[in-house]
């Protein structure tokens, strides 16, 4: 029998930012699959608690969570980065497939932000379907991304008038900043903008743990505020044991 797997975008973490569509789907499935990293990263237990809080707010009755141990990913800048990520995706697909086999009924994977933007849930679901062990119908429920929330918090339009915005990662920032004047940066644990040449030429709008009680915001000329952002990032990590940040860079 074909089962339903919903990839539900929860937004950046504030229960009030969950859409009505997401709340409806959360009430239609039988249980929630949650990637669990606490064995090797105890600080992420707070992320599990935040998911439970969101579901408690929006789900009628008692939500059922199935914790899936998340395989460790090679983060030591391997020679073949793409292959390392694909290996990690395959290991995750096997782990989630096992959880689906062990639990009957329809399921949802709870995704921070939006599943279509720098998240692996869609690729994960596609790989499970390709493997053919579990008969699934997959649907994607969009959520508010941290990028949208960052722009709202700083009262900024992401694109310039008639101009593009480039969404990139910390790994690619130095390369992309050489050819683009307006960038949103995600997945940057090193705050790579600290290494940009000519920091006087850039404006920074940065935010961490957006939508949480420990939200941090910094804005100004990069040369003047980058150290403040780095310190705020450290404080945000200390407060919760983890940090999720993103920022907008615009050439002055």
XYZ file of N, CA and C in Angstrom:
756
model
N 0.838 -1.190 0.000
C 0.000 0.000 0.000
C 0.880 1.249 0.000
N 0.529 2.214 -0.844
C 1.294 3.453 -0.916
C 1.064 4.295 0.338
N 2.161 4.762 0.890
C 2.094 5.596 2.088
C 2.502 7.025 1.752
N 2.109 7.930 2.611
C 2.357 9.358 2.401
C 3.560 9.786 3.237
N 4.471 10.513 2.590
C 5.586 11.127 3.294
C 5.556 12.621 2.987
N 5.288 13.425 4.010
C 5.207 14.876 3.839
C 6.474 15.519 4.385
N 7.079 16.379 3.590
C 8.243 17.162 4.020
C 7.721 18.542 4.389
N 7.662 18.809 5.696
C 6.933 19.988 6.190
C 7.910 21.056 6.647
N 7.894 22.200 5.949
C 8.703 23.331 6.381
C 8.097 23.996 7.599
N 8.898 24.083 8.662
C 8.409 24.629 9.930
C 8.724 26.104 10.113
N 9.474 26.696 9.181
C 9.937 28.055 9.408
C 11.193 28.047 10.259
N 11.676 29.221 10.663
C 12.958 29.303 11.376
C 12.918 28.909 12.845
N 11.755 28.584 13.390
C 11.743 28.101 14.764
C 10.646 28.650 15.656
N 10.092 29.779 15.306
C 9.002 30.367 16.081
C 7.703 29.644 15.737
N 7.007 29.053 16.725
C 5.750 28.343 16.428
C 4.718 29.203 15.716
N 4.768 30.530 15.904
C 3.805 31.401 15.260
C 4.043 31.525 13.753
N 5.204 31.075 13.281
C 5.541 31.210 11.866
C 5.219 29.961 11.059
N 4.607 28.969 11.687
C 4.156 27.778 10.964
C 2.903 28.126 10.176
N 2.853 27.774 8.892
C 1.705 28.121 8.061
C 0.495 27.257 8.409
N -0.669 27.726 8.006
C -1.887 26.945 8.227
C -1.823 25.625 7.456
N -1.260 25.655 6.265
C -1.134 24.419 5.488
C -0.250 23.413 6.211
N 0.894 23.877 6.744
C 1.779 22.982 7.481
C 1.070 22.407 8.700
N 0.336 23.235 9.438
C -0.385 22.758 10.616
C -1.419 21.709 10.237
N -2.104 21.915 9.108
C -3.093 20.918 8.673
C -2.416 19.577 8.385
N -1.308 19.611 7.668
C -0.632 18.358 7.329
C -0.080 17.683 8.576
N 0.421 18.457 9.518
C 0.924 17.869 10.764
C -0.167 17.068 11.472
N -1.408 17.491 11.319
C -2.520 16.787 11.955
C -3.043 15.616 11.125
N -2.580 15.479 9.894
C -3.068 14.409 9.033
C -2.180 13.166 9.056
N -0.921 13.322 9.431
C -0.007 12.167 9.411
C -0.049 11.449 10.760
N 0.552 10.255 10.777
C 0.506 9.421 11.982
C 1.683 9.658 12.926
N 2.798 10.091 12.384
C 3.974 10.313 13.231
C 4.978 11.198 12.492
N 5.981 11.646 13.256
C 6.978 12.565 12.726
C 8.366 11.935 12.808
N 9.069 11.966 11.687
C 10.447 11.496 11.640
C 11.375 12.672 11.903
N 12.269 12.517 12.878
C 13.142 13.613 13.289
C 14.584 13.136 13.263
N 15.430 13.821 12.506
C 16.862 13.513 12.511
C 17.434 13.855 13.883
N 18.076 12.878 14.509
C 18.573 13.023 15.881
C 20.101 12.973 15.868
N 20.734 14.098 16.242
C 22.190 14.197 16.266
C 22.752 14.244 17.679
N 21.899 13.969 18.671
C 22.296 14.222 20.057
C 23.386 13.291 20.566
N 23.537 12.103 19.959
C 24.554 11.181 20.462
C 25.947 11.785 20.345
N 26.234 12.410 19.212
C 27.551 13.009 19.006
C 27.540 14.516 19.215
N 26.361 15.110 19.220
C 26.242 16.564 19.401
C 25.139 16.839 20.422
N 25.427 16.657 21.725
C 24.393 16.787 22.762
C 23.678 18.136 22.741
N 24.363 19.188 22.296
C 23.754 20.508 22.289
C 22.542 20.614 21.386
N 22.413 19.684 20.435
C 21.287 19.755 19.502
C 19.988 19.231 20.104
N 20.034 18.765 21.347
C 18.799 18.314 22.004
C 17.781 19.446 22.057
N 18.264 20.670 22.128
C 17.370 21.820 22.153
C 16.592 21.938 20.849
N 17.207 21.546 19.736
C 16.514 21.578 18.453
C 15.359 20.581 18.431
N 15.565 19.417 19.053
C 14.479 18.442 19.158
C 13.354 18.995 20.019
N 13.717 19.656 21.100
C 12.702 20.230 21.991
C 11.901 21.316 21.276
N 12.567 22.086 20.412
C 11.858 23.131 19.671
C 10.855 22.512 18.700
N 11.224 21.408 18.051
C 10.280 20.723 17.163
C 9.074 20.225 17.951
N 9.347 19.664 19.133
C 8.254 19.162 19.962
C 7.339 20.299 20.406
N 7.932 21.456 20.705
C 7.122 22.614 21.101
C 6.233 23.075 19.952
N 6.782 23.099 18.750
C 6.006 23.508 17.581
C 4.834 22.558 17.365
N 5.114 21.254 17.449
C 4.048 20.274 17.236
C 3.015 20.327 18.358
N 3.461 20.542 19.583
C 2.515 20.643 20.701
C 1.569 21.825 20.504
N 2.067 22.885 19.870
C 1.244 24.062 19.631
C 0.192 23.805 18.554
N 0.539 23.005 17.555
C -0.304 22.914 16.369
C -1.010 21.568 16.170
N -0.588 20.540 16.885
C -1.142 19.202 16.653
C -2.167 18.866 17.726
N -3.329 18.415 17.289
C -4.343 17.952 18.238
C -3.937 16.583 18.774
N -4.097 16.375 20.061
C -3.684 15.112 20.654
C -2.189 15.115 20.938
N -1.644 13.928 21.173
C -0.227 13.806 21.525
C 0.577 13.410 20.288
N 1.502 14.274 19.829
C 2.309 13.935 18.655
C 3.224 12.745 18.943
N 3.448 11.916 17.932
C 4.369 10.785 18.078
C 5.622 11.060 17.249
N 6.762 11.026 17.934
C 8.035 11.303 17.283
C 8.846 10.019 17.159
N 9.423 9.817 15.984
C 10.353 8.715 15.753
C 11.716 9.344 15.486
N 12.630 9.144 16.401
C 13.952 9.738 16.274
C 14.832 8.840 15.407
N 15.435 9.438 14.386
C 16.295 8.712 13.460
C 17.728 9.181 13.687
N 18.613 8.308 14.202
C 20.015 8.719 14.382
C 20.600 9.221 13.064
N 21.134 10.435 13.085
C 21.613 11.057 11.854
C 23.067 10.666 11.615
N 23.378 10.052 10.472
C 24.770 9.672 10.189
C 25.673 10.899 10.202
N 26.896 10.705 10.664
C 27.864 11.799 10.694
C 28.353 12.083 9.276
N 28.491 13.347 8.982
C 28.969 13.759 7.663
C 30.421 14.208 7.741
N 31.189 13.912 6.697
C 32.578 14.345 6.616
C 32.612 15.845 6.367
N 33.017 16.606 7.385
C 33.053 18.065 7.269
C 34.476 18.606 7.202
N 35.449 17.738 6.960
C 36.850 18.155 6.932
C 37.310 18.548 5.536
N 36.403 19.163 4.763
C 36.723 19.650 3.426
C 37.367 18.563 2.574
N 36.635 17.458 2.324
C 37.196 16.361 1.549
C 37.544 16.802 0.131
N 38.420 16.036 -0.521
C 38.843 16.370 -1.876
C 37.643 16.427 -2.805
N 36.761 15.444 -2.704
C 35.553 15.414 -3.523
C 34.363 15.725 -2.628
N 34.052 17.021 -2.501
C 32.982 17.453 -1.612
C 31.644 16.865 -2.041
N 31.381 16.867 -3.362
C 30.109 16.347 -3.860
C 29.917 14.888 -3.514
N 30.988 14.084 -3.640
C 30.895 12.665 -3.320
C 30.640 12.462 -1.830
N 31.291 13.276 -0.997
C 31.095 13.159 0.451
C 29.646 13.441 0.824
N 29.042 14.461 0.193
C 27.645 14.795 0.474
C 26.726 13.685 -0.023
N 27.017 13.149 -1.210
C 26.181 12.062 -1.743
C 26.251 10.826 -0.855
N 27.426 10.521 -0.318
C 27.553 9.387 0.604
C 26.724 9.616 1.860
N 26.747 10.844 2.350
C 25.961 11.193 3.538
C 24.466 11.073 3.237
N 24.043 11.561 2.080
C 22.634 11.445 1.697
C 22.200 9.978 1.615
N 23.067 9.133 1.080
C 22.728 7.717 0.969
C 22.574 7.087 2.354
N 23.495 7.418 3.263
C 23.411 6.885 4.629
C 22.148 7.367 5.324
N 21.774 8.595 5.097
C 20.542 9.127 5.683
C 19.325 8.427 5.088
N 19.334 8.197 3.785
C 18.206 7.519 3.147
C 18.002 6.135 3.746
N 19.080 5.423 3.977
C 18.985 4.088 4.569
C 18.401 4.178 5.981
N 18.857 5.157 6.763
C 18.378 5.303 8.142
C 16.890 5.648 8.184
N 16.457 6.580 7.345
C 15.043 6.968 7.333
C 14.184 5.854 6.738
N 14.704 5.160 5.755
C 13.975 4.024 5.189
C 13.723 2.965 6.258
N 14.712 2.702 7.087
C 14.560 1.721 8.164
C 13.458 2.171 9.129
N 13.447 3.467 9.446
C 12.418 3.984 10.362
C 11.031 3.838 9.759
N 10.900 4.055 8.469
C 9.603 3.898 7.799
C 9.163 2.437 7.803
N 10.105 1.525 7.641
C 9.769 0.100 7.652
C 9.325 -0.359 9.039
N 9.868 0.275 10.060
C 9.579 -0.130 11.436
C 8.316 0.526 11.986
N 7.760 1.490 11.255
C 6.589 2.221 11.730
C 5.563 2.311 10.606
N 4.341 1.883 10.893
C 3.290 1.905 9.881
C 2.647 3.287 9.803
N 1.949 3.509 8.688
C 1.169 4.732 8.534
C 1.920 5.819 7.788
N 1.269 6.980 7.697
C 1.836 8.137 7.001
C 2.754 8.908 7.941
N 3.777 9.527 7.353
C 4.786 10.202 8.166
C 5.081 11.586 7.615
N 5.665 12.405 8.472
C 6.164 13.712 8.056
C 7.591 13.865 8.557
N 8.428 14.464 7.719
C 9.766 14.877 8.141
C 9.693 16.370 8.432
N 10.108 16.748 9.628
C 10.032 18.133 10.065
C 11.305 18.857 9.638
N 11.139 19.895 8.828
C 12.267 20.582 8.198
C 12.326 22.023 8.692
N 13.493 22.452 9.143
C 13.657 23.861 9.490
C 13.589 24.706 8.240
N 12.972 25.863 8.327
C 12.902 26.764 7.190
C 12.029 26.213 6.093
N 12.567 26.211 4.869
C 11.838 25.745 3.697
C 12.573 24.554 3.098
N 11.871 23.465 2.787
C 12.548 22.259 2.280
C 13.256 22.464 0.949
N 12.893 23.510 0.190
C 13.458 23.710 -1.139
C 14.722 24.565 -1.140
N 15.173 25.041 0.032
C 16.293 25.965 0.075
C 17.369 25.465 1.031
N 18.479 24.994 0.484
C 19.612 24.500 1.263
C 19.183 23.538 2.370
N 18.427 22.550 1.952
C 18.049 21.452 2.843
C 18.061 20.169 2.013
N 18.336 19.056 2.665
C 18.498 17.795 1.927
C 17.264 16.904 1.971
N 16.155 17.361 2.570
C 14.994 16.489 2.765
C 14.402 16.012 1.442
N 14.337 16.875 0.437
C 13.754 16.461 -0.840
C 14.646 15.415 -1.502
N 15.953 15.639 -1.500
C 16.868 14.639 -2.058
C 16.782 13.330 -1.272
N 16.642 13.444 0.040
C 16.500 12.257 0.882
C 15.264 11.455 0.494
N 14.122 12.135 0.358
C 12.874 11.447 -0.003
C 12.975 10.842 -1.400
N 13.569 11.578 -2.330
C 13.727 11.053 -3.692
C 14.573 9.783 -3.690
N 15.610 9.776 -2.877
C 16.473 8.587 -2.837
C 15.741 7.391 -2.234
N 14.920 7.625 -1.207
C 14.141 6.534 -0.629
C 13.192 5.960 -1.680
N 12.547 6.832 -2.438
C 11.653 6.375 -3.498
C 12.430 5.583 -4.545
N 13.605 6.074 -4.942
C 14.420 5.393 -5.951
C 14.842 3.997 -5.487
N 15.101 3.848 -4.210
C 15.535 2.556 -3.688
C 14.419 1.510 -3.805
N 13.170 1.948 -3.769
C 12.049 1.070 -4.042
C 11.653 0.112 -2.936
N 12.197 0.286 -1.754
C 11.877 -0.620 -0.649
C 10.550 -0.234 0.006
N 10.282 1.061 0.086
C 9.045 1.571 0.675
C 8.259 2.291 -0.419
N 6.975 1.970 -0.546
C 6.117 2.590 -1.556
C 5.587 3.906 -0.992
N 6.070 5.022 -1.538
C 5.762 6.325 -0.970
C 5.213 7.294 -2.013
N 4.317 8.166 -1.542
C 3.959 9.380 -2.263
C 4.509 10.542 -1.455
N 5.348 11.347 -2.073
C 6.031 12.429 -1.364
C 5.393 13.766 -1.722
N 5.155 14.591 -0.713
C 4.687 15.952 -0.952
C 5.533 16.921 -0.139
N 5.668 18.123 -0.658
C 6.494 19.147 -0.021
C 5.607 20.303 0.424
N 5.698 20.659 1.698
C 4.941 21.774 2.264
C 5.927 22.903 2.547
N 5.836 24.013 1.821
C 6.822 25.084 1.996
C 6.711 25.745 3.360
N 7.823 26.340 3.770
C 7.852 27.070 5.026
C 8.580 28.388 4.847
N 8.442 29.261 5.810
C 9.151 30.534 5.799
C 10.631 30.280 6.037
N 11.485 30.785 5.168
C 12.924 30.547 5.319
C 13.553 31.595 6.226
N 14.711 31.261 6.785
C 15.440 32.215 7.617
C 15.888 33.423 6.799
N 16.074 33.232 5.486
C 16.464 34.352 4.623
C 15.350 35.394 4.578
N 14.117 34.937 4.411
C 12.984 35.869 4.416
C 12.857 36.558 5.775
N 13.056 35.782 6.836
C 12.927 36.339 8.184
C 14.031 37.350 8.454
N 15.255 37.061 7.957
C 16.370 37.998 8.094
C 16.025 39.331 7.439
N 15.498 39.274 6.213
C 15.143 40.495 5.506
C 14.075 41.280 6.263
N 13.088 40.567 6.803
C 12.031 41.240 7.555
C 12.578 41.895 8.819
N 13.433 41.183 9.528
C 13.993 41.725 10.772
C 14.793 43.006 10.521
N 15.533 43.036 9.411
C 16.361 44.201 9.101
C 15.640 45.208 8.191
N 14.376 44.905 7.848
C 13.586 45.775 6.977
C 14.334 46.055 5.670
N 14.777 44.963 5.028
C 15.517 45.056 3.785
C 14.799 44.308 2.670
N 14.921 44.832 1.447
C 14.526 44.084 0.264
C 15.754 43.311 -0.198
N 15.614 42.032 -0.449
C 16.785 41.211 -0.751
C 17.444 41.611 -2.064
N 16.666 41.971 -3.065
C 17.258 42.371 -4.335
C 17.343 43.888 -4.422
N 18.312 44.378 -5.201
C 18.362 45.797 -5.510
C 17.350 46.075 -6.631
N 17.109 47.343 -6.939
C 16.120 47.681 -7.957
C 16.564 47.136 -9.313
N 15.792 46.222 -9.842
C 16.111 45.627 -11.126
C 17.309 44.711 -11.113
N 17.824 44.412 -9.929
C 19.038 43.611 -9.845
C 18.794 42.252 -9.212
N 19.750 41.343 -9.346
C 19.609 39.993 -8.798
C 20.134 39.896 -7.372
N 19.803 38.803 -6.728
C 20.429 38.434 -5.463
C 20.988 37.024 -5.627
N 22.207 36.836 -5.199
C 22.869 35.539 -5.288
C 22.837 34.871 -3.919
N 22.296 33.670 -3.852
C 22.294 32.900 -2.603
C 23.439 31.904 -2.680
N 24.344 31.971 -1.726
C 25.527 31.129 -1.757
C 25.851 30.631 -0.354
N 26.958 29.922 -0.232
C 27.384 29.364 1.045
C 28.727 29.960 1.456
N 29.057 29.759 2.724
C 30.360 30.209 3.185
C 31.500 29.590 2.392
N 31.323 28.353 1.972
C 32.354 27.664 1.199
C 32.653 28.375 -0.119
N 31.647 29.029 -0.704
C 31.798 29.652 -2.016
C 31.856 31.182 -1.972
N 31.751 31.762 -0.798
C 31.570 33.208 -0.720
C 32.699 33.995 -1.383
N 33.948 33.685 -1.069
C 35.057 34.468 -1.600
C 35.069 34.432 -3.126
N 34.731 33.289 -3.681
C 34.666 33.161 -5.137
C 33.493 33.961 -5.707
N 32.321 33.833 -5.083
C 31.127 34.478 -5.623
C 31.132 35.991 -5.414
N 31.765 36.452 -4.328
C 31.792 37.888 -4.057
C 32.640 38.645 -5.069
N 33.510 37.939 -5.755
C 34.334 38.594 -6.766
C 33.525 38.994 -7.994
N 32.351 38.376 -8.177
C 31.565 38.599 -9.385
C 30.128 39.034 -9.102
N 29.769 39.197 -7.839
C 28.403 39.565 -7.477
C 28.434 40.650 -6.408
N 27.477 41.553 -6.490
C 27.443 42.687 -5.572
C 26.391 42.555 -4.485
N 25.552 41.514 -4.553
C 24.434 41.389 -3.626
C 24.238 39.911 -3.319
N 24.625 39.481 -2.117
C 24.661 38.060 -1.810
C 23.990 37.764 -0.472
N 23.280 36.654 -0.433
C 22.814 36.072 0.819
C 23.685 34.847 1.092
N 24.189 34.737 2.316
C 25.128 33.670 2.653
C 24.520 32.781 3.730
N 24.535 31.471 3.469
C 24.052 30.485 4.437
C 25.164 29.464 4.685
N 24.970 28.634 5.698
C 25.903 27.534 5.987
C 27.342 28.037 6.098
N 27.536 29.021 6.944
C 28.854 29.638 7.064
C 29.285 29.696 8.525
N 29.757 28.571 9.028
C 30.175 28.512 10.418
C 31.407 29.333 10.723
N 32.177 29.703 9.700
C 33.401 30.479 9.905
C 33.192 31.976 9.706
N 31.957 32.393 9.382
C 31.672 33.785 9.060
C 32.728 34.300 8.069
N 32.722 33.691 6.904
C 33.769 33.903 5.908
C 33.860 35.338 5.430
N 32.815 36.131 5.622
C 32.883 37.537 5.226
C 33.996 38.277 5.958
N 34.501 37.723 7.056
C 35.637 38.333 7.754
C 36.891 38.335 6.891
N 36.919 37.479 5.869
C 38.098 37.351 5.014
C 37.964 38.094 3.698
N 36.870 38.805 3.503
C 36.691 39.535 2.253
C 37.679 40.696 2.151
N 38.306 40.871 0.991
C 39.142 42.061 0.802
C 38.273 43.311 0.739
N 38.831 44.419 1.112
C 38.123 45.702 1.053
C 36.800 45.676 1.813
N 36.828 45.369 3.109
C 35.569 45.291 3.870
C 34.816 46.609 3.958
N 35.489 47.723 3.684
C 34.785 49.008 3.664
C 33.793 49.091 2.509
N 33.944 48.201 1.538
C 33.103 48.254 0.340
C 31.789 47.492 0.504
N 31.574 46.871 1.659
C 30.406 46.003 1.832
C 29.561 46.451 3.010
N 28.253 46.270 2.876
C 27.296 46.449 3.966
C 26.832 45.063 4.415
N 26.692 44.873 5.708
C 26.319 43.569 6.275
C 25.012 43.676 7.053
N 24.116 42.708 6.812
C 22.932 42.510 7.647
C 22.958 41.046 8.075
N 23.182 40.786 9.345
C 23.432 39.422 9.851
C 22.406 39.084 10.924
N 22.050 37.797 11.019
C 21.154 37.349 12.080
C 21.407 35.904 12.442
N 21.221 35.580 13.717
C 21.416 34.214 14.205
C 20.227 33.789 15.051
N 19.911 32.479 14.968
C 18.817 31.882 15.738
C 17.548 32.728 15.611
N 17.253 33.077 14.366
C 16.133 33.964 14.086
C 14.813 33.344 14.540
N 14.012 34.143 15.189
C 12.722 33.686 15.673
C 12.768 33.026 17.031
N 13.958 32.904 17.615
C 14.076 32.295 18.945
C 14.264 33.388 19.996
N 14.223 32.975 21.265
C 14.421 33.941 22.350
C 15.843 34.480 22.366
N 16.776 33.763 21.743
C 18.186 34.160 21.731
C 18.596 34.747 20.386
N 17.655 35.290 19.664
C 17.944 35.888 18.365
C 18.975 37.006 18.500
N 19.891 37.056 17.528
C 20.917 38.102 17.483
C 20.873 38.773 16.119
N 20.999 40.097 16.095
C 20.998 40.864 14.853
C 22.138 41.867 14.887
N 22.830 41.995 13.759
C 23.908 42.980 13.607
C 23.811 43.552 12.202
N 23.980 44.868 12.064
C 23.942 45.499 10.748
C 24.893 46.684 10.729
N 25.488 46.923 9.556
C 26.378 48.068 9.387
C 27.427 47.797 8.335
N 28.370 48.722 8.194
C 29.465 48.506 7.259
C 30.305 47.323 7.746
N 30.635 46.445 6.837
C 31.300 45.196 7.212
C 32.540 45.445 8.049
N 33.352 46.401 7.661
C 34.595 46.663 8.389
C 34.341 47.092 9.825
N 33.185 47.667 10.092
C 32.892 48.217 11.413
C 32.154 47.242 12.322
N 31.409 46.265 11.734
C 30.543 45.434 12.572
C 30.857 43.938 12.495
N 31.814 43.527 11.670
C 32.036 42.093 11.503
C 32.500 41.442 12.807
N 33.324 42.132 13.597
C 33.757 41.566 14.874
C 32.584 41.452 15.848
N 31.682 42.430 15.799
C 30.483 42.367 16.633
C 29.622 41.168 16.256
N 29.500 40.912 14.946
C 28.728 39.754 14.493
C 29.384 38.452 14.944
N 30.694 38.383 14.866
C 31.410 37.173 15.286
C 31.200 36.917 16.779
N 31.256 37.979 17.584
C 31.024 37.841 19.018
C 29.585 37.447 19.305
N 28.629 38.057 18.594
C 27.219 37.714 18.787
C 26.954 36.272 18.394
N 27.645 35.801 17.366
C 27.493 34.401 16.950
C 27.954 33.461 18.063
N 29.082 33.794 18.684
C 29.598 32.973 19.786
C 28.620 32.975 20.959
N 28.020 34.121 21.241
C 27.050 34.214 22.339
C 25.803 33.394 22.032
N 25.362 33.423 20.784
C 24.177 32.649 20.403
C 24.437 31.155 20.548
N 25.626 30.711 20.147
C 25.975 29.293 20.304
C 26.050 28.912 21.777
N 26.630 29.779 22.581
C 26.755 29.493 24.012
C 25.383 29.400 24.672
N 24.444 30.221 24.247
C 23.115 30.263 24.869
C 22.353 28.973 24.657
N 22.510 28.344 23.484
C 21.689 27.174 23.159
C 22.500 25.922 22.853
N 23.794 26.051 22.672
C 24.602 24.892 22.312
C 24.686 24.686 20.810
N 24.030 25.532 20.038
C 24.055 25.493 18.576
C 23.766 26.893 18.072
N 24.041 27.110 16.803
C 23.729 28.398 16.204
C 23.380 28.175 14.739
N 22.347 28.854 14.276
C 21.989 28.874 12.856
C 21.923 30.337 12.445
N 22.819 30.740 11.545
C 22.852 32.142 11.157
C 22.901 32.287 9.644
N 22.540 33.445 9.182
C 22.591 33.786 7.770
C 22.796 35.287 7.671
N 23.235 35.746 6.487
C 23.445 37.194 6.358
C 23.358 37.636 4.910
N 23.071 38.934 4.774
C 23.011 39.600 3.485
C 24.221 40.515 3.378
N 24.916 40.427 2.240
C 26.058 41.291 1.942
C 25.748 42.079 0.689
N 25.988 43.385 0.738
C 25.740 44.223 -0.436
C 26.899 45.200 -0.601
N 27.433 45.235 -1.821
C 28.525 46.168 -2.087
C 27.994 47.604 -2.029
N 28.705 48.454 -1.325
C 28.248 49.834 -1.128
C 28.337 50.634 -2.435
